[in-house]
Amino acid sequence: MELSVEARLENLGIKLPKASNPAASYTNFVIVNGLMYVSGKGPSGSPKGKLGSAYTTEQGFHFARLAGIEVLAVLKDALGSLDRVKRVVKVQGFVNAEATFEEHHKVLNGFSELMYEVFEDKGIHARSVLGAVSLRDNLPIIVDSIFEVQV
């Protein structure tokens, strides 16, 4: 018998927070034709600083995982059940990094590995990651994501 997504979260020791509010004049998500576009989310606790100076790759990995938990909270709030997620489609990470930082992909693995742990094969996704000279509120990472959902 396959475990529900909520049961997998419990087994992972993850308790979802209340979905965070948007930081400006936009919505947390939009659903169009079975695709749910989740607005960019950063890590909880609002850490500030750049990868490569204020933070290590390993700390960035943790921040990306925390951003993933924020995204899961939005999904849960919007859909009522994470079991309505059919697939993680696309992830785009923006890493606030020094010009010499080269491990953006390893940072975003924190988000990607969480999606696989939570959704199993449905969590495998396409992705891209970019270095940014700055991000809102000086966050170390912001992640945009697209999900196929049961409407």
GROMACS .gro file of C-alpha atoms in nm:
model
  151
    1MET     CA    1   0.000   0.000   0.000
    2GLU     CA    2   0.138   0.337  -0.105
    3LEU     CA    3   0.178   0.601   0.165
    4SER     CA    4   0.001   0.933   0.131
    5VAL     CA    5   0.219   1.238   0.084
    6GLU     CA    6   0.121   1.359   0.431
    7ALA     CA    7   0.232   1.024   0.577
    8ARG     CA    8   0.569   1.057   0.399
    9LEU     CA    9   0.606   1.409   0.544
   10GLU     CA   10   0.537   1.270   0.890
   11ASN     CA   11   0.793   0.991   0.837
   12LEU     CA   12   1.045   1.258   0.732
   13GLY     CA   13   0.970   1.457   1.048
   14ILE     CA   14   0.843   1.756   0.847
   15LYS     CA   15   0.563   1.968   0.987
   16LEU     CA   16   0.443   2.223   0.734
   17PRO     CA   17   0.416   2.583   0.850
   18LYS     CA   18   0.128   2.812   0.758
   19ALA     CA   19   0.177   2.926   0.398
   20SER     CA   20   0.371   3.253   0.393
   21ASN     CA   21   0.210   3.560   0.241
   22PRO     CA   22   0.344   3.712  -0.081
   23ALA     CA   23   0.614   3.977  -0.027
   24ALA     CA   24   0.451   4.233  -0.261
   25SER     CA   25   0.153   4.278  -0.499
   26TYR     CA   26   0.105   3.924  -0.633
   27THR     CA   27  -0.053   3.594  -0.534
   28ASN     CA   28   0.113   3.281  -0.396
   29PHE     CA   29  -0.002   3.071  -0.691
   30VAL     CA   30  -0.205   3.054  -1.009
   31ILE     CA   31  -0.362   2.737  -1.153
   32VAL     CA   32  -0.409   2.721  -1.532
   33ASN     CA   33  -0.505   2.406  -1.725
   34GLY     CA   34  -0.396   2.172  -1.447
   35LEU     CA   35  -0.062   2.345  -1.389
   36MET     CA   36   0.001   2.525  -1.063
   37TYR     CA   37   0.258   2.803  -1.081
   38VAL     CA   38   0.395   2.882  -0.735
   39SER     CA   39   0.549   3.225  -0.684
   40GLY     CA   40   0.910   3.246  -0.577
   41LYS     CA   41   0.967   3.133  -0.219
   42GLY     CA   42   1.272   3.173   0.000
   43PRO     CA   43   1.377   2.990   0.315
   44SER     CA   44   1.185   3.039   0.638
   45GLY     CA   45   1.354   3.248   0.903
   46SER     CA   46   1.459   3.507   0.644
   47PRO     CA   47   1.836   3.446   0.644
   48LYS     CA   48   2.024   3.721   0.463
   49GLY     CA   49   2.344   3.704   0.263
   50LYS     CA   50   2.529   3.559  -0.031
   51LEU     CA   51   2.653   3.209  -0.100
   52GLY     CA   52   3.030   3.207  -0.122
   53SER     CA   53   3.079   3.473   0.148
   54ALA     CA   54   2.808   3.467   0.418
   55TYR     CA   55   2.712   3.103   0.359
   56THR     CA   56   2.863   2.774   0.242
   57THR     CA   57   2.721   2.542  -0.021
   58GLU     CA   58   2.597   2.311   0.258
   59GLN     CA   59   2.412   2.598   0.426
   60GLY     CA   60   2.265   2.692   0.088
   61PHE     CA   61   2.144   2.332   0.043
   62HIS     CA   62   1.962   2.364   0.377
   63PHE     CA   63   1.811   2.700   0.273
   64ALA     CA   64   1.687   2.548  -0.053
   65ARG     CA   65   1.524   2.266   0.145
   66LEU     CA   66   1.355   2.525   0.369
   67ALA     CA   67   1.230   2.706   0.056
   68GLY     CA   68   1.087   2.370  -0.053
   69ILE     CA   69   0.898   2.338   0.273
   70GLU     CA   70   0.756   2.687   0.211
   71VAL     CA   71   0.640   2.574  -0.135
   72LEU     CA   72   0.483   2.259   0.013
   73ALA     CA   73   0.292   2.479   0.259
   74VAL     CA   74   0.151   2.683  -0.032
   75LEU     CA   75   0.052   2.363  -0.215
   76LYS     CA   76  -0.119   2.221   0.094
   77ASP     CA   77  -0.303   2.548   0.162
   78ALA     CA   78  -0.419   2.579  -0.200
   79LEU     CA   79  -0.508   2.217  -0.271
   80GLY     CA   80  -0.616   2.088   0.070
   81SER     CA   81  -0.415   1.770   0.015
   82LEU     CA   82  -0.068   1.719  -0.125
   83ASP     CA   83  -0.196   1.396  -0.279
   84ARG     CA   84  -0.352   1.621  -0.548
   85VAL     CA   85  -0.003   1.690  -0.683
   86LYS     CA   86   0.041   1.471  -0.990
   87ARG     CA   87   0.397   1.578  -1.067
   88VAL     CA   88   0.664   1.834  -0.998
   89VAL     CA   89   0.718   1.975  -1.347
   90LYS     CA   90   0.979   2.251  -1.337
   91VAL     CA   91   1.193   2.422  -1.075
   92GLN     CA   92   1.398   2.736  -1.121
   93GLY     CA   93   1.637   2.846  -0.850
   94PHE     CA   94   1.790   3.190  -0.808
   95VAL     CA   95   2.099   3.183  -0.587
   96ASN     CA   96   2.225   3.507  -0.432
   97ALA     CA   97   2.595   3.439  -0.484
   98GLU     CA   98   2.936   3.596  -0.508
   99ALA     CA   99   3.072   3.618  -0.864
  100THR     CA  100   3.325   3.340  -0.794
  101PHE     CA  101   3.066   3.095  -0.650
  102GLU     CA  102   3.026   2.788  -0.875
  103GLU     CA  103   2.808   2.543  -0.683
  104HIS     CA  104   2.460   2.678  -0.756
  105HIS     CA  105   2.347   2.333  -0.871
  106LYS     CA  106   2.450   2.177  -0.540
  107VAL     CA  107   2.254   2.442  -0.349
  108LEU     CA  108   1.934   2.376  -0.547
  109ASN     CA  109   1.971   2.004  -0.478
  110GLY     CA  110   1.827   2.082  -0.133
  111PHE     CA  111   1.494   2.164  -0.299
  112SER     CA  112   1.512   1.887  -0.561
  113GLU     CA  113   1.597   1.611  -0.315
  114LEU     CA  114   1.311   1.720  -0.087
  115MET     CA  115   1.063   1.700  -0.378
  116TYR     CA  116   1.183   1.345  -0.450
  117GLU     CA  117   1.158   1.243  -0.083
  118VAL     CA  118   0.804   1.380  -0.059
  119PHE     CA  119   0.658   1.287  -0.400
  120GLU     CA  120   0.889   0.996  -0.493
  121ASP     CA  121   0.908   0.950  -0.874
  122LYS     CA  122   0.647   1.224  -0.923
  123GLY     CA  123   0.900   1.459  -0.764
  124ILE     CA  124   1.160   1.419  -1.039
  125HIS     CA  125   1.155   1.742  -1.240
  126ALA     CA  126   1.321   1.960  -1.500
  127ARG     CA  127   1.512   2.252  -1.352
  128SER     CA  128   1.749   2.538  -1.402
  129VAL     CA  129   1.952   2.740  -1.155
  130LEU     CA  130   2.094   3.087  -1.194
  131GLY     CA  131   2.330   3.299  -0.994
  132ALA     CA  132   2.198   3.644  -0.902
  133VAL     CA  133   2.385   3.957  -0.805
  134SER     CA  134   2.106   4.030  -0.556
  135LEU     CA  135   1.766   3.896  -0.445
  136ARG     CA  136   1.476   4.056  -0.258
  137ASP     CA  137   1.545   4.110   0.109
  138ASN     CA  138   1.899   3.979   0.046
  139LEU     CA  139   1.769   3.619   0.070
  140PRO     CA  140   2.030   3.353  -0.017
  141ILE     CA  141   1.791   3.166  -0.252
  142ILE     CA  142   1.448   3.200  -0.410
  143VAL     CA  143   1.280   2.909  -0.589
  144ASP     CA  144   1.003   2.927  -0.853
  145SER     CA  145   0.817   2.604  -0.922
  146ILE     CA  146   0.549   2.452  -1.144
  147PHE     CA  147   0.336   2.150  -1.051
  148GLU     CA  148   0.081   1.941  -1.237
  149VAL     CA  149  -0.219   1.913  -1.008
  150GLN     CA  150  -0.552   1.738  -0.995
  151VAL     CA  151  -0.817   2.009  -1.039
   0.00000   0.00000   0.00000
